[in-house]
């Protein structure tokens, strides 16, 4: 039963992560902990092993999504590689810190992160974009497949600091970083949303490669559980990217954000009273 549950979790994480640019780990980590420990379906799961499982899953999810977004030419490759390169030290540091985190502490801090992220995502459309970063940074001109030209940009120093922080949370909690980088790209750097999501998924894929090396070396990856999760996440990522280009996903993304808020509150409860 745990293999069936993990395959479904991997598929759902891949679809949802790719549609919203989250990377899938934000869904897989809390759902796997809930199904594994609260429902007792995967009793040997730990914060370290679920993070190890998540980073391996994000390789498949990120690859499937990136290949799909490459076909529709909505990836800003220069920005993706800059954010990825700057995030590497943070990823390694986060993985090392994760090694000594207890389940209760993991739940508490991860819950706080989920609430902050879900609140940011829920209020994103009501926040006014900030032009300062574009006006005082490197400007980028991007023409999308529909022929529309977009101007956006960022100060290099700020992008590096932001990517370092996102890399640390990615290594610590096993999330892809897309949940944080996408709102930043849209609100601060004025990326068009479809370019932000596609660029985020390439960063998620590259970051997951480095993240996986860190967690494999620390012995955090439950290889048996990757068998059902990886194929589900790969095909889920491709399906999510397809749906992202074909449908108005506002309602689905709203549901995702509410789910993150609920899981965040549950995780904090488990961290304090669990």
Tab-separated table of C-alpha atoms in Angstrom:
chain	number	residue	atom	x	y	z
A	1	UNK	CA	0.000	0.000	0.000
A	2	UNK	CA	2.828	2.425	0.739
A	3	UNK	CA	4.061	2.067	-2.863
A	4	UNK	CA	0.619	2.950	-4.244
A	5	UNK	CA	0.336	5.895	-1.854
A	6	UNK	CA	3.824	7.169	-2.785
A	7	UNK	CA	3.120	6.831	-6.518
A	8	UNK	CA	-0.053	8.914	-6.150
A	9	UNK	CA	1.741	11.469	-3.967
A	10	UNK	CA	4.538	11.718	-6.553
A	11	UNK	CA	2.053	12.194	-9.418
A	12	UNK	CA	0.030	14.830	-7.539
A	13	UNK	CA	3.185	16.641	-6.418
A	14	UNK	CA	4.493	16.670	-9.983
A	15	UNK	CA	1.278	18.039	-11.466
A	16	UNK	CA	0.665	20.682	-8.806
A	17	UNK	CA	4.309	21.696	-8.572
A	18	UNK	CA	4.638	22.169	-12.317
A	19	UNK	CA	1.391	24.127	-12.718
A	20	UNK	CA	2.281	26.582	-9.964
A	21	UNK	CA	6.087	26.533	-10.360
A	22	UNK	CA	6.553	25.097	-6.869
A	23	UNK	CA	8.806	22.165	-7.739
A	24	UNK	CA	6.644	19.536	-6.035
A	25	UNK	CA	8.613	19.250	-2.793
A	26	UNK	CA	6.312	21.712	-1.057
A	27	UNK	CA	3.501	19.198	-1.599
A	28	UNK	CA	5.399	15.912	-1.250
A	29	UNK	CA	7.105	16.645	2.100
A	30	UNK	CA	4.018	17.485	4.239
A	31	UNK	CA	1.761	14.941	2.507
A	32	UNK	CA	4.294	12.110	2.881
A	33	UNK	CA	4.864	12.937	6.554
A	34	UNK	CA	1.095	12.997	7.136
A	35	UNK	CA	0.382	9.765	5.252
A	36	UNK	CA	3.506	8.063	6.578
A	37	UNK	CA	3.358	8.976	10.264
A	38	UNK	CA	-0.142	10.231	11.088
A	39	UNK	CA	-1.887	7.518	9.053
A	40	UNK	CA	0.842	4.965	9.808
A	41	UNK	CA	1.309	3.887	6.181
A	42	UNK	CA	5.090	4.535	6.097
A	43	UNK	CA	6.186	4.182	9.732
A	44	UNK	CA	9.928	4.320	9.030
A	45	UNK	CA	9.830	7.739	7.344
A	46	UNK	CA	11.873	10.503	9.040
A	47	UNK	CA	12.458	14.223	8.322
A	48	UNK	CA	15.820	13.305	6.819
A	49	UNK	CA	14.489	10.511	4.585
A	50	UNK	CA	11.458	12.476	3.381
A	51	UNK	CA	13.739	15.363	2.400
A	52	UNK	CA	16.063	12.899	0.634
A	53	UNK	CA	13.064	11.410	-1.178
A	54	UNK	CA	11.827	14.879	-2.105
A	55	UNK	CA	15.087	16.037	-3.700
A	56	UNK	CA	15.285	12.881	-5.837
A	57	UNK	CA	11.647	13.395	-6.823
A	58	UNK	CA	12.355	17.001	-7.798
A	59	UNK	CA	14.981	15.864	-10.318
A	60	UNK	CA	12.291	13.919	-12.177
A	61	UNK	CA	9.632	16.590	-11.688
A	62	UNK	CA	11.975	19.412	-12.716
A	63	UNK	CA	13.226	17.508	-15.777
A	64	UNK	CA	9.723	16.685	-17.014
A	65	UNK	CA	8.576	20.278	-16.527
A	66	UNK	CA	11.709	21.832	-18.028
A	67	UNK	CA	11.525	19.714	-21.191
A	68	UNK	CA	7.914	20.805	-21.674
A	69	UNK	CA	8.677	24.496	-21.073
A	70	UNK	CA	11.667	24.312	-23.438
A	71	UNK	CA	9.288	23.316	-26.239
A	72	UNK	CA	7.179	26.449	-25.743
A	73	UNK	CA	10.308	28.639	-25.261
A	74	UNK	CA	9.299	30.424	-22.069
A	75	UNK	CA	12.520	29.825	-20.049
A	76	UNK	CA	14.932	32.659	-19.278
A	77	UNK	CA	18.097	30.538	-19.238
A	78	UNK	CA	20.520	33.248	-18.065
A	79	UNK	CA	18.425	34.096	-15.009
A	80	UNK	CA	17.846	30.423	-14.189
A	81	UNK	CA	21.584	29.641	-14.265
A	82	UNK	CA	22.417	32.742	-12.201
A	83	UNK	CA	19.865	31.866	-9.493
A	84	UNK	CA	20.996	28.228	-9.518
A	85	UNK	CA	24.731	28.998	-9.243
A	86	UNK	CA	24.179	31.438	-6.382
A	87	UNK	CA	21.997	28.932	-4.503
A	88	UNK	CA	24.602	26.119	-4.381
A	89	UNK	CA	26.363	27.116	-1.103
A	90	UNK	CA	22.969	27.545	0.582
A	91	UNK	CA	21.794	24.127	-0.606
A	92	UNK	CA	24.849	22.374	0.850
A	93	UNK	CA	24.577	24.255	4.159
A	94	UNK	CA	20.848	23.475	4.440
A	95	UNK	CA	21.475	19.760	3.875
A	96	UNK	CA	24.122	19.721	6.622
A	97	UNK	CA	21.781	21.480	9.078
A	98	UNK	CA	18.968	19.036	8.225
A	99	UNK	CA	21.133	16.144	9.457
A	100	UNK	CA	20.636	17.179	13.087
A	101	UNK	CA	16.992	18.322	13.005
A	102	UNK	CA	14.466	16.339	15.084
A	103	UNK	CA	10.974	15.499	13.798
A	104	UNK	CA	9.327	17.946	16.193
A	105	UNK	CA	11.654	20.812	15.253
A	106	UNK	CA	11.313	19.993	11.556
A	107	UNK	CA	7.512	20.125	11.797
A	108	UNK	CA	7.568	23.449	13.639
A	109	UNK	CA	9.977	25.278	11.328
A	110	UNK	CA	8.544	23.738	8.165
A	111	UNK	CA	5.040	24.712	9.280
A	112	UNK	CA	6.120	28.319	9.823
A	113	UNK	CA	7.701	28.350	6.359
A	114	UNK	CA	4.527	26.944	4.752
A	115	UNK	CA	2.352	29.586	6.407
A	116	UNK	CA	4.667	32.403	5.296
A	117	UNK	CA	4.729	31.020	1.743
A	118	UNK	CA	0.974	30.385	1.532
A	119	UNK	CA	0.235	33.876	2.876
A	120	UNK	CA	2.583	35.401	0.330
A	121	UNK	CA	1.027	33.392	-2.493
A	122	UNK	CA	-2.546	34.145	-1.369
A	123	UNK	CA	-1.891	37.882	-1.254
A	124	UNK	CA	0.395	38.066	-4.297
A	125	UNK	CA	-2.223	39.404	-6.701
A	126	UNK	CA	-3.115	42.179	-4.245
A	127	UNK	CA	0.492	43.326	-3.843
A	128	UNK	CA	1.762	46.073	-6.098
A	129	UNK	CA	4.865	45.176	-8.118
A	130	UNK	CA	7.976	47.115	-7.113
A	131	UNK	CA	9.870	48.842	-9.937
A	132	UNK	CA	12.970	49.717	-7.874
A	133	UNK	CA	14.716	46.420	-8.583
A	134	UNK	CA	14.278	46.770	-12.344
A	135	UNK	CA	15.196	50.462	-12.409
A	136	UNK	CA	18.338	49.854	-10.334
A	137	UNK	CA	19.396	46.537	-11.786
A	138	UNK	CA	20.265	44.713	-14.973
A	139	UNK	CA	17.380	45.015	-17.453
A	140	UNK	CA	16.398	42.004	-19.548
A	141	UNK	CA	14.326	41.995	-22.735
A	142	UNK	CA	12.419	38.776	-23.410
A	143	UNK	CA	10.143	38.037	-26.375
A	144	UNK	CA	7.698	35.200	-25.730
A	145	UNK	CA	6.286	32.770	-28.343
A	146	UNK	CA	3.243	35.048	-28.805
A	147	UNK	CA	5.555	37.864	-29.967
A	148	UNK	CA	5.110	39.999	-26.845
A	149	UNK	CA	8.253	41.708	-25.556
A	150	UNK	CA	8.688	42.021	-21.791
A	151	UNK	CA	11.196	44.180	-19.883
A	152	UNK	CA	12.218	43.020	-16.420
A	153	UNK	CA	15.397	42.778	-14.376
A	154	UNK	CA	17.182	42.785	-11.021
A	155	UNK	CA	20.346	43.937	-9.235
A	156	UNK	CA	22.821	41.048	-9.468
A	157	UNK	CA	23.863	41.372	-5.806
A	158	UNK	CA	20.268	41.111	-4.587
A	159	UNK	CA	19.528	38.126	-6.839
A	160	UNK	CA	22.597	36.326	-5.431
A	161	UNK	CA	21.590	36.957	-1.795
A	162	UNK	CA	18.003	35.856	-2.487
A	163	UNK	CA	19.172	32.682	-4.235
A	164	UNK	CA	21.504	31.866	-1.311
A	165	UNK	CA	18.590	32.044	1.140
A	166	UNK	CA	16.304	30.025	-1.136
A	167	UNK	CA	19.048	27.417	-1.577
A	168	UNK	CA	19.363	27.067	2.213
A	169	UNK	CA	15.623	26.441	2.688
A	170	UNK	CA	15.686	24.016	-0.239
A	171	UNK	CA	18.504	21.975	1.300
A	172	UNK	CA	16.969	22.088	4.777
A	173	UNK	CA	13.357	21.234	3.932
A	174	UNK	CA	13.621	19.446	0.576
A	175	UNK	CA	11.480	21.962	-1.309
A	176	UNK	CA	12.389	23.198	-4.750
A	177	UNK	CA	12.605	26.899	-4.023
A	178	UNK	CA	10.036	27.729	-6.696
A	179	UNK	CA	7.506	28.724	-4.036
A	180	UNK	CA	9.772	31.606	-3.043
A	181	UNK	CA	11.522	32.516	-6.284
A	182	UNK	CA	8.329	32.766	-8.389
A	183	UNK	CA	6.679	35.513	-6.254
A	184	UNK	CA	10.033	37.331	-6.071
A	185	UNK	CA	10.476	37.199	-9.837
A	186	UNK	CA	6.936	38.487	-10.444
A	187	UNK	CA	6.643	41.127	-7.700
A	188	UNK	CA	10.222	42.353	-7.395
A	189	UNK	CA	11.835	41.643	-10.759
A	190	UNK	CA	8.624	42.090	-12.877
A	191	UNK	CA	8.941	38.779	-14.740
A	192	UNK	CA	5.814	37.853	-16.740
A	193	UNK	CA	4.164	34.997	-14.755
A	194	UNK	CA	4.554	32.301	-17.438
A	195	UNK	CA	8.275	33.089	-17.805
A	196	UNK	CA	8.719	33.114	-14.014
A	197	UNK	CA	7.151	29.648	-13.635
A	198	UNK	CA	9.131	28.124	-16.523
A	199	UNK	CA	12.426	29.681	-15.364
A	200	UNK	CA	11.721	28.509	-11.819
A	201	UNK	CA	11.290	24.900	-12.944
A	202	UNK	CA	14.701	24.878	-14.655
A	203	UNK	CA	16.237	26.269	-11.450
A	204	UNK	CA	14.359	23.604	-9.436
A	205	UNK	CA	15.777	20.855	-11.670
A	206	UNK	CA	19.375	22.090	-11.462
A	207	UNK	CA	19.142	22.758	-7.716
A	208	UNK	CA	17.715	19.278	-7.133
A	209	UNK	CA	20.807	17.743	-8.770
A	210	UNK	CA	23.092	19.492	-6.265
A	211	UNK	CA	20.651	18.911	-3.410
A	212	UNK	CA	20.520	15.195	-4.168
A	213	UNK	CA	24.322	14.887	-4.091
A	214	UNK	CA	24.348	16.481	-0.624
A	215	UNK	CA	21.616	14.235	0.773
A	216	UNK	CA	22.934	11.058	-0.890
A	217	UNK	CA	26.344	11.668	0.707
A	218	UNK	CA	24.620	12.083	4.093
A	219	UNK	CA	22.657	8.826	3.630
A	220	UNK	CA	19.227	10.511	3.634
A	221	UNK	CA	17.753	8.938	0.484
A	222	UNK	CA	15.348	5.957	0.952
A	223	UNK	CA	16.079	4.436	-2.458
A	224	UNK	CA	13.277	1.860	-2.301
A	225	UNK	CA	10.673	4.601	-1.986
A	226	UNK	CA	12.026	6.471	-5.016
A	227	UNK	CA	10.797	3.631	-7.276
A	228	UNK	CA	7.101	4.668	-7.174
A	229	UNK	CA	7.701	8.402	-6.607
A	230	UNK	CA	10.100	9.250	-9.456
A	231	UNK	CA	7.972	8.041	-12.432
A	232	UNK	CA	4.879	9.673	-10.936
A	233	UNK	CA	6.700	12.988	-10.469
A	234	UNK	CA	8.218	12.897	-13.970
A	235	UNK	CA	4.939	12.356	-15.794
A	236	UNK	CA	3.163	14.663	-13.350
A	237	UNK	CA	5.656	17.410	-14.198
A	238	UNK	CA	5.032	17.022	-17.931
A	239	UNK	CA	1.260	16.938	-17.432
A	240	UNK	CA	1.357	19.974	-15.140
A	241	UNK	CA	3.383	21.985	-17.667
A	242	UNK	CA	0.885	21.050	-20.384
A	243	UNK	CA	-2.067	22.071	-18.214
A	244	UNK	CA	-0.293	25.324	-17.308
A	245	UNK	CA	-0.194	26.296	-20.990
A	246	UNK	CA	-3.761	25.201	-21.779
A	247	UNK	CA	-5.935	26.283	-18.866
A	248	UNK	CA	-6.637	29.128	-16.530
A	249	UNK	CA	-5.253	27.686	-13.332
A	250	UNK	CA	-6.209	30.484	-10.903
A	251	UNK	CA	-8.790	28.353	-9.080
A	252	UNK	CA	-6.469	25.358	-8.802
A	253	UNK	CA	-3.569	27.516	-7.616
A	254	UNK	CA	-5.852	29.130	-4.999
A	255	UNK	CA	-6.722	25.647	-3.696
A	256	UNK	CA	-3.028	24.750	-3.606
A	257	UNK	CA	-2.256	27.828	-1.525
A	258	UNK	CA	-5.031	27.043	0.940
A	259	UNK	CA	-3.744	23.456	1.204
A	260	UNK	CA	-0.270	24.805	2.016
A	261	UNK	CA	-1.784	26.993	4.752
A	262	UNK	CA	-3.655	24.021	6.262
A	263	UNK	CA	-0.563	21.806	6.172
A	264	UNK	CA	1.471	24.619	7.702
A	265	UNK	CA	-0.927	24.947	10.646
A	266	UNK	CA	-1.000	21.156	11.099
A	267	UNK	CA	2.792	20.981	10.963
A	268	UNK	CA	3.152	23.690	13.628
A	269	UNK	CA	0.647	21.865	15.815
A	270	UNK	CA	2.655	18.644	15.447
A	271	UNK	CA	5.870	20.544	16.184
A	272	UNK	CA	4.538	22.038	19.415
A	273	UNK	CA	2.181	19.366	20.763
A	274	UNK	CA	2.996	16.310	18.621
